[in-house]
Amino acid sequence: MQAVVLVGGQGSRLRPITYDVPKPMVPLRNRPFISYMVDFLRSGGVDRAVLSMGYLPDPIQEYFEKQKMDGFELDYVVEDRPLGTAGGLKNAQSALDGGPVVVTNGDVLTGMRLESLIEAHRESGALATIALTSVEDPTAYGLVEVDHNMKVHRFVEKPAYDEISTSLINAGIYVLEPEVLEMIPAGKEVSIEREIFPRLQQSGRLYAYVSSSYWKDIGTPRSYLTASQDVLSGAIAGGEDFDYRESHPSIEVGKSVKILPPFSIERDCVLENGCTVGGRTALGRGCRIGEEAVVEGSILFDGVRVEPGAIIRGSIVGPNVRIGHRAIVRGLAVLGAECVIGEGNVLDQGIRVNPRVNLPPRSLRF
Ligand code: GTP
């Protein structure tokens, strides 16, 4: 089986992180997200994939060029302007073999059984099968209504509360027959969700497969941070009582340091005396956590420096950020690459700080 992974989007909801790091490369337990997608495809019997790229393609390609792929074949196509989800798929067509294809959004983390989706597709004789997942608050998504045979009979885009007729949403994973690619005009911006699926639904050949496995798209700061915490606590593998306690042997740990599980600490990190790190935290390569500083429930990208006494809770800190003495970063703050947060600032309430901003000492409080 072959696959196309759509990774060309700008990831605007995950800015300012995605100004520097493309969404497929953001780390989960210190591995780029896209590596989980490749594992998912392999586990379902897929042995080759085409990455449909656009925005910031180089870091993704460079990452895979250094990996051992053990027989999994990867091809890359790069569009010179955004073609949307169907346009990006069409652009990958010349690298495909003319048979059915698994298509996935490049930002979903799931424990779904891909083989079962492929099997359901084969059995129904559909032109396309969409995987569905159920979410608690579907108002931010497009709902998919199905009949008792799992045939899709209606899409409801971003419903109001009184329009919610199902909790099932498009999980961003499909199996398509080659005829579907023929329906997409070449060289144009086309959305598979809004333009191609409604046409397939009208022809009666669009089916669904419902999965109750773990599923999360990592497209917003909240969902990305939750996905990171879930991965650290083993949720995607279905093991509820499992905590990762990973630290590279090269890390330096001072006196009276508290490391609370689950955690993932990459090579060359330094934890100075009396600091506290963990509680579903991932520290990227070469982070330094100062004396008595606290880092909990957060993601720190590579090279972050946290000065003594600073506190970081439930936040996302981009590469090479510096957080000053006794500064507080909490409440899903998102800090872009290389910014400097001066001493004593307090960042809270989902604040986003653009890359390379230099915030003078004590200039911001909530
Ligand atoms: P937002 O800007 O935050 O909405 O994120 P996004 O750009 O990733 O868009 P969205 O989450 O809607 O995209 C779903 C999937 O399709 C993601 O994996 C994107 O990388 C991918 N995608 C979106 N637009 C394009 C495109 O124009 N070309 C290609 N090749 N992929 C795309």
Short mmCIF file of C-alpha atoms and ligand atoms in Angstrom, two decimals:
data_model
loop_
_atom_site.label_atom_id
_atom_site.label_comp_id
_atom_site.label_asym_id
_atom_site.label_seq_id
_atom_site.Cartn_x
_atom_site.Cartn_y
_atom_site.Cartn_z
CA MET A 1 0.00 0.00 0.00
CA GLN A 2 1.19 3.54 -0.75
CA ALA A 3 0.39 6.79 1.03
CA VAL A 4 0.44 10.54 0.58
CA VAL A 5 1.06 12.63 3.69
CA LEU A 6 -0.04 16.25 3.38
CA VAL A 7 2.56 18.41 5.09
CA GLY A 8 2.47 21.59 3.01
CA GLY A 9 0.37 23.84 5.25
CA GLN A 10 1.71 26.88 7.08
CA GLY A 11 0.45 25.75 10.47
CA SER A 12 -0.78 29.27 11.23
CA ARG A 13 -2.64 28.24 14.39
CA LEU A 14 0.60 26.99 15.87
CA ARG A 15 2.45 30.26 15.34
CA PRO A 16 4.86 31.57 16.49
CA ILE A 17 6.47 28.09 16.73
CA THR A 18 5.77 27.37 13.05
CA TYR A 19 7.51 30.54 11.86
CA ASP A 20 10.73 28.58 12.37
CA VAL A 21 9.78 24.92 12.76
CA PRO A 22 7.33 23.34 10.30
CA LYS A 23 4.44 21.61 12.07
CA PRO A 24 5.57 18.07 11.08
CA MET A 25 8.90 18.71 12.84
CA VAL A 26 7.59 19.84 16.23
CA PRO A 27 8.78 17.37 18.85
CA LEU A 28 6.69 14.91 20.82
CA ARG A 29 8.77 13.13 23.45
CA ASN A 30 11.78 14.57 21.64
CA ARG A 31 10.95 12.96 18.30
CA PRO A 32 9.59 14.99 15.39
CA PHE A 33 5.87 14.52 15.03
CA ILE A 34 6.22 13.22 11.44
CA SER A 35 8.12 10.15 12.69
CA TYR A 36 4.95 9.06 14.54
CA MET A 37 3.05 9.40 11.27
CA VAL A 38 5.55 7.15 9.49
CA ASP A 39 5.23 4.57 12.30
CA PHE A 40 1.45 4.72 11.96
CA LEU A 41 1.66 4.09 8.20
CA ARG A 42 4.12 1.24 8.61
CA SER A 43 1.97 -0.39 11.26
CA GLY A 44 -0.88 -0.48 8.73
CA GLY A 45 1.15 -2.22 6.04
CA VAL A 46 2.10 0.90 4.04
CA ASP A 47 5.63 0.62 2.68
CA ARG A 48 6.01 3.83 0.70
CA ALA A 49 4.83 7.38 1.14
CA VAL A 50 5.00 10.62 -0.76
CA LEU A 51 5.30 13.75 1.36
CA SER A 52 3.29 16.54 -0.25
CA MET A 53 5.20 19.63 0.84
CA GLY A 54 5.03 23.38 0.43
CA TYR A 55 5.86 25.51 3.48
CA LEU A 56 9.38 24.97 4.97
CA PRO A 57 10.10 21.63 3.28
CA ASP A 58 13.87 21.47 3.87
CA PRO A 59 13.99 20.57 7.59
CA ILE A 60 11.59 17.68 6.98
CA GLN A 61 13.59 16.26 4.11
CA GLU A 62 16.89 16.74 5.96
CA TYR A 63 15.52 14.86 8.96
CA PHE A 64 14.55 11.81 6.91
CA GLU A 65 17.79 11.79 4.97
CA LYS A 66 19.58 11.07 8.28
CA GLN A 67 17.17 8.34 9.39
CA LYS A 68 17.41 4.60 8.77
CA MET A 69 14.15 3.82 7.03
CA ASP A 70 14.43 -0.01 7.10
CA GLY A 71 12.85 -0.55 3.72
CA PHE A 72 10.23 2.21 3.98
CA GLU A 73 10.44 4.33 0.85
CA LEU A 74 9.85 8.09 0.95
CA ASP A 75 9.41 10.48 -1.95
CA TYR A 76 9.00 14.23 -1.81
CA VAL A 77 7.03 16.65 -3.96
CA VAL A 78 7.17 20.37 -3.25
CA GLU A 79 4.58 22.82 -4.57
CA ASP A 80 5.61 26.37 -5.39
CA ARG A 81 2.33 27.86 -4.11
CA PRO A 82 -0.26 26.41 -1.72
CA LEU A 83 -2.54 23.99 -3.55
CA GLY A 84 -4.75 23.01 -0.60
CA THR A 85 -5.37 19.47 0.59
CA ALA A 86 -6.69 18.04 -2.71
CA GLY A 87 -4.32 20.13 -4.87
CA GLY A 88 -1.38 18.87 -2.79
CA LEU A 89 -2.56 15.29 -3.32
CA LYS A 90 -2.94 15.84 -7.07
CA ASN A 91 0.57 17.25 -7.16
CA ALA A 92 1.85 13.95 -5.72
CA GLN A 93 0.03 11.84 -8.33
CA SER A 94 3.02 11.42 -10.64
CA ALA A 95 4.94 9.76 -7.79
CA LEU A 96 2.14 7.21 -7.18
CA ASP A 97 1.66 3.80 -8.78
CA GLY A 98 -1.93 4.14 -10.01
CA GLY A 99 -3.50 1.94 -7.29
CA PRO A 100 -5.48 2.90 -4.16
CA VAL A 101 -3.79 5.31 -1.78
CA VAL A 102 -3.92 6.14 1.92
CA VAL A 103 -3.98 9.91 2.42
CA THR A 104 -3.37 11.56 5.76
CA ASN A 105 -3.16 15.06 7.10
CA GLY A 106 0.34 15.55 8.38
CA ASP A 107 -0.78 16.67 11.81
CA VAL A 108 -2.78 13.82 13.34
CA LEU A 109 -1.52 11.61 16.12
CA THR A 110 -3.49 8.43 16.46
CA GLY A 111 -3.45 4.87 17.74
CA MET A 112 -6.06 3.89 15.12
CA ARG A 113 -5.71 0.55 13.34
CA LEU A 114 -4.98 1.62 9.79
CA GLU A 115 -5.35 -1.97 8.54
CA SER A 116 -8.98 -1.99 9.68
CA LEU A 117 -9.69 1.21 7.75
CA ILE A 118 -8.13 -0.27 4.60
CA GLU A 119 -10.12 -3.49 5.09
CA ALA A 120 -13.39 -1.59 5.57
CA HIS A 121 -12.66 0.36 2.39
CA ARG A 122 -12.05 -2.83 0.39
CA GLU A 123 -15.21 -4.49 1.70
CA SER A 124 -17.58 -1.61 0.97
CA GLY A 125 -16.47 -1.00 -2.62
CA ALA A 126 -16.37 2.74 -1.89
CA LEU A 127 -14.47 5.24 -4.03
CA ALA A 128 -13.27 6.82 -0.80
CA THR A 129 -13.44 5.95 2.90
CA ILE A 130 -12.96 8.60 5.55
CA ALA A 131 -11.85 7.69 9.07
CA LEU A 132 -14.01 9.36 11.70
CA THR A 133 -13.32 10.00 15.33
CA SER A 134 -15.54 11.31 18.06
CA VAL A 135 -14.65 14.50 19.94
CA GLU A 136 -16.23 16.09 22.99
CA ASP A 137 -16.69 19.54 21.48
CA PRO A 138 -17.20 19.21 17.75
CA THR A 139 -18.05 22.90 17.14
CA ALA A 140 -14.56 23.70 15.86
CA TYR A 141 -14.65 20.87 13.32
CA GLY A 142 -16.68 19.60 10.39
CA LEU A 143 -19.20 16.93 11.43
CA VAL A 144 -19.79 13.86 9.30
CA GLU A 145 -23.21 12.17 9.45
CA VAL A 146 -23.37 8.52 8.39
CA ASP A 147 -26.24 6.09 7.82
CA HIS A 148 -26.51 2.57 9.28
CA ASN A 149 -24.34 1.17 6.44
CA MET A 150 -21.60 3.71 7.17
CA LYS A 151 -22.38 5.60 3.99
CA VAL A 152 -21.71 9.33 4.45
CA HIS A 153 -24.91 11.26 4.00
CA ARG A 154 -24.13 14.79 5.15
CA PHE A 155 -21.32 17.15 6.18
CA VAL A 156 -21.96 19.93 8.66
CA GLU A 157 -19.17 22.53 8.79
CA LYS A 158 -18.40 24.11 12.17
CA PRO A 159 -21.87 23.61 13.68
CA ALA A 160 -23.54 25.88 16.23
CA TYR A 161 -24.40 24.10 19.51
CA ASP A 162 -28.01 23.45 18.40
CA GLU A 163 -26.85 21.96 15.08
CA ILE A 164 -24.74 19.21 16.65
CA SER A 165 -26.24 15.99 15.31
CA THR A 166 -23.25 13.70 15.86
CA SER A 167 -19.90 13.84 17.63
CA LEU A 168 -18.12 12.24 14.67
CA ILE A 169 -15.58 14.35 12.82
CA ASN A 170 -13.26 13.79 9.91
CA ALA A 171 -10.03 12.36 11.39
CA GLY A 172 -7.92 13.46 8.40
CA ILE A 173 -7.12 9.89 7.28
CA TYR A 174 -8.59 8.46 4.08
CA VAL A 175 -8.33 5.58 1.63
CA LEU A 176 -8.98 6.67 -1.95
CA GLU A 177 -9.37 4.81 -5.23
CA PRO A 178 -7.34 6.26 -8.12
CA GLU A 179 -10.57 7.60 -9.74
CA VAL A 180 -10.72 10.22 -6.96
CA LEU A 181 -7.41 11.71 -8.08
CA GLU A 182 -8.89 12.08 -11.57
CA MET A 183 -11.63 14.31 -10.13
CA ILE A 184 -9.06 16.89 -8.93
CA PRO A 185 -7.98 19.57 -11.42
CA ALA A 186 -4.19 19.90 -11.69
CA GLY A 187 -2.31 23.06 -10.69
CA LYS A 188 -5.23 24.60 -8.80
CA GLU A 189 -5.93 25.21 -5.12
CA VAL A 190 -8.57 22.61 -4.18
CA SER A 191 -9.81 21.40 -0.79
CA ILE A 192 -10.52 17.70 -0.44
CA GLU A 193 -12.86 18.29 2.49
CA ARG A 194 -14.93 21.08 0.96
CA GLU A 195 -14.81 20.32 -2.76
CA ILE A 196 -14.08 16.65 -3.45
CA PHE A 197 -15.82 14.81 -0.58
CA PRO A 198 -19.20 16.55 -1.07
CA ARG A 199 -19.14 15.48 -4.74
CA LEU A 200 -18.30 11.90 -3.78
CA GLN A 201 -21.05 11.94 -1.17
CA GLN A 202 -23.59 12.94 -3.81
CA SER A 203 -22.53 10.01 -5.98
CA GLY A 204 -23.22 7.65 -3.02
CA ARG A 205 -19.71 6.16 -3.06
CA LEU A 206 -18.30 7.85 0.03
CA TYR A 207 -18.10 5.67 3.13
CA ALA A 208 -16.82 6.11 6.65
CA TYR A 209 -14.95 4.08 9.20
CA VAL A 210 -15.32 4.96 12.87
CA SER A 211 -12.37 4.59 15.21
CA SER A 212 -12.50 4.88 18.97
CA SER A 213 -8.70 4.82 19.35
CA TYR A 214 -6.65 7.75 20.57
CA TRP A 215 -6.78 10.67 18.14
CA LYS A 216 -5.57 14.24 18.35
CA ASP A 217 -4.61 16.79 15.76
CA ILE A 218 -1.61 18.79 16.90
CA GLY A 219 -2.64 21.96 15.08
CA THR A 220 -3.19 24.34 18.02
CA PRO A 221 -1.03 25.11 21.05
CA ARG A 222 -3.55 23.45 23.34
CA SER A 223 -3.84 20.25 21.30
CA TYR A 224 -0.09 20.09 20.70
CA LEU A 225 0.71 20.45 24.39
CA THR A 226 -1.96 17.87 25.29
CA ALA A 227 -0.59 15.47 22.65
CA SER A 228 2.90 15.86 24.09
CA GLN A 229 1.67 15.18 27.61
CA ASP A 230 -0.38 12.21 26.38
CA VAL A 231 2.59 10.69 24.57
CA LEU A 232 4.70 11.05 27.72
CA SER A 233 2.08 9.27 29.76
CA GLY A 234 1.74 6.44 27.26
CA ALA A 235 -1.86 7.30 26.28
CA ILE A 236 -1.49 6.78 22.57
CA ALA A 237 -0.27 3.25 23.02
CA GLY A 238 -3.34 2.62 25.20
CA GLY A 239 -1.28 2.02 28.36
CA GLU A 240 -2.90 4.28 30.93
CA ASP A 241 -0.52 3.52 33.76
CA PHE A 242 2.66 3.93 31.81
CA ASP A 243 4.96 6.94 32.31
CA TYR A 244 8.02 7.66 30.21
CA ARG A 245 11.09 8.44 32.35
CA GLU A 246 13.67 9.08 29.69
CA SER A 247 16.87 10.98 30.13
CA HIS A 248 19.97 10.84 28.00
CA PRO A 249 23.10 9.60 29.83
CA SER A 250 24.91 12.84 28.94
CA ILE A 251 22.70 15.05 31.14
CA GLU A 252 24.22 16.79 34.17
CA VAL A 253 22.15 16.84 37.32
CA GLY A 254 23.02 19.07 40.31
CA LYS A 255 22.22 18.58 44.00
CA SER A 256 18.65 18.22 45.30
CA VAL A 257 17.15 18.24 41.82
CA LYS A 258 13.58 16.87 41.61
CA ILE A 259 12.71 15.04 38.41
CA LEU A 260 9.03 14.13 38.35
CA PRO A 261 7.67 11.51 35.95
CA PRO A 262 6.75 11.40 33.20
CA PHE A 263 9.56 13.23 31.46
CA SER A 264 11.82 13.10 28.44
CA ILE A 265 15.18 14.86 28.72
CA GLU A 266 17.39 15.00 25.63
CA ARG A 267 21.17 14.90 25.43
CA ASP A 268 23.39 17.64 26.89
CA CYS A 269 20.77 19.11 29.22
CA VAL A 270 21.97 20.61 32.50
CA LEU A 271 19.74 20.64 35.58
CA GLU A 272 21.24 22.94 38.20
CA ASN A 273 20.98 22.56 41.98
CA GLY A 274 17.51 22.48 43.46
CA CYS A 275 15.54 22.79 40.23
CA THR A 276 12.35 20.82 39.55
CA VAL A 277 11.62 19.32 36.13
CA GLY A 278 8.94 16.93 34.93
CA GLY A 279 5.25 16.27 35.35
CA ARG A 280 4.82 15.55 31.63
CA THR A 281 7.65 17.79 30.45
CA ALA A 282 9.94 17.30 27.48
CA LEU A 283 13.30 19.10 27.39
CA GLY A 284 15.00 19.30 24.00
CA ARG A 285 18.70 18.96 23.39
CA GLY A 286 21.07 21.22 25.35
CA CYS A 287 18.53 22.93 27.63
CA ARG A 288 19.85 24.46 30.87
CA ILE A 289 17.53 24.74 33.85
CA GLY A 290 18.88 27.15 36.48
CA GLU A 291 19.01 26.80 40.27
CA GLU A 292 15.64 26.49 41.98
CA ALA A 293 13.82 26.95 38.65
CA VAL A 294 10.65 24.90 37.99
CA VAL A 295 9.57 23.42 34.64
CA GLU A 296 6.36 21.39 34.67
CA GLY A 297 3.88 20.15 32.07
CA SER A 298 5.71 21.97 29.28
CA ILE A 299 7.57 21.50 26.02
CA LEU A 300 11.01 23.11 25.74
CA PHE A 301 12.59 22.94 22.30
CA ASP A 302 16.38 22.60 21.86
CA GLY A 303 18.76 25.03 23.52
CA VAL A 304 16.37 26.76 25.95
CA ARG A 305 17.99 28.50 28.95
CA VAL A 306 15.94 28.97 32.04
CA GLU A 307 17.66 31.22 34.58
CA PRO A 308 17.58 30.63 38.34
CA GLY A 309 14.23 30.90 40.06
CA ALA A 310 12.15 31.10 36.86
CA ILE A 311 8.93 29.07 36.63
CA ILE A 312 7.49 27.51 33.48
CA ARG A 313 4.19 25.67 33.66
CA GLY A 314 1.90 24.30 30.92
CA SER A 315 3.63 26.24 28.15
CA ILE A 316 5.51 25.81 24.87
CA VAL A 317 8.98 27.33 24.60
CA GLY A 318 10.60 27.50 21.15
CA PRO A 319 14.24 26.84 20.25
CA ASN A 320 17.02 28.82 21.98
CA VAL A 321 14.67 30.98 24.05
CA ARG A 322 16.11 32.61 27.21
CA ILE A 323 13.92 33.01 30.23
CA GLY A 324 15.26 35.45 32.78
CA HIS A 325 15.74 35.19 36.50
CA ARG A 326 12.45 34.72 38.41
CA ALA A 327 10.31 35.17 35.28
CA ILE A 328 7.04 33.22 35.21
CA VAL A 329 5.71 31.58 32.04
CA ARG A 330 2.40 29.77 32.47
CA GLY A 331 -1.15 29.32 31.15
CA LEU A 332 -0.31 27.97 27.69
CA ALA A 333 2.09 30.74 26.78
CA VAL A 334 3.83 30.07 23.45
CA LEU A 335 7.28 31.59 22.91
CA GLY A 336 8.77 31.77 19.41
CA ALA A 337 12.37 30.87 18.61
CA GLU A 338 15.22 32.81 20.20
CA CYS A 339 13.16 35.30 22.15
CA VAL A 340 14.54 36.70 25.38
CA ILE A 341 12.20 37.12 28.31
CA GLY A 342 13.80 39.53 30.73
CA GLU A 343 13.97 39.05 34.49
CA GLY A 344 10.73 39.16 36.46
CA ASN A 345 8.24 39.16 33.57
CA VAL A 346 5.00 37.22 33.97
CA LEU A 347 3.52 35.63 30.85
CA ASP A 348 0.09 33.99 31.08
CA GLN A 349 -3.33 33.47 29.43
CA GLY A 350 -2.18 31.96 26.14
CA ILE A 351 0.13 34.86 25.30
CA ARG A 352 2.22 34.31 22.17
CA VAL A 353 5.58 35.99 21.82
CA ASN A 354 7.01 36.26 18.32
CA PRO A 355 10.44 34.89 17.47
CA ARG A 356 13.46 36.99 18.45
CA VAL A 357 11.45 39.45 20.55
CA ASN A 358 13.44 40.86 23.45
CA LEU A 359 11.17 41.59 26.39
CA PRO A 360 12.89 43.99 28.82
CA PRO A 361 12.96 43.06 32.53
CA ARG A 362 9.68 43.48 34.45
CA SER A 363 7.83 44.91 31.44
CA LEU A 364 4.85 42.55 31.46
CA ARG A 365 2.63 41.23 34.25
CA PHE A 366 -0.81 39.61 34.27
P1 GTP B 1 -3.46 26.07 9.97
O1 GTP B 1 -2.86 27.15 9.13
O2 GTP B 1 -3.18 26.27 11.42
O3 GTP B 1 -4.90 25.80 9.69
O4 GTP B 1 -2.67 24.71 9.66
P2 GTP B 1 -2.37 24.00 8.27
O5 GTP B 1 -1.71 24.93 7.34
O6 GTP B 1 -1.61 22.75 8.58
O7 GTP B 1 -3.79 23.65 7.71
P3 GTP B 1 -4.73 22.42 8.07
O8 GTP B 1 -4.52 22.03 9.49
O9 GTP B 1 -6.09 22.74 7.65
O10 GTP B 1 -4.16 21.32 7.10
C1 GTP B 1 -4.41 19.96 7.24
C2 GTP B 1 -3.22 19.20 6.65
O11 GTP B 1 -3.09 19.50 5.26
C3 GTP B 1 -1.90 19.60 7.29
O12 GTP B 1 -1.14 18.45 7.48
C4 GTP B 1 -1.27 20.55 6.29
O13 GTP B 1 0.15 20.47 6.28
C5 GTP B 1 -1.83 20.05 4.97
N1 GTP B 1 -2.01 21.17 4.03
C6 GTP B 1 -2.79 22.27 4.24
N2 GTP B 1 -2.72 23.08 3.17
C7 GTP B 1 -1.88 22.48 2.29
C8 GTP B 1 -1.41 22.84 0.99
O14 GTP B 1 -1.73 23.90 0.44
N3 GTP B 1 -0.57 21.96 0.37
C9 GTP B 1 -0.18 20.77 0.94
N4 GTP B 1 0.65 19.98 0.27
N5 GTP B 1 -0.60 20.41 2.17
C10 GTP B 1 -1.45 21.25 2.83
#
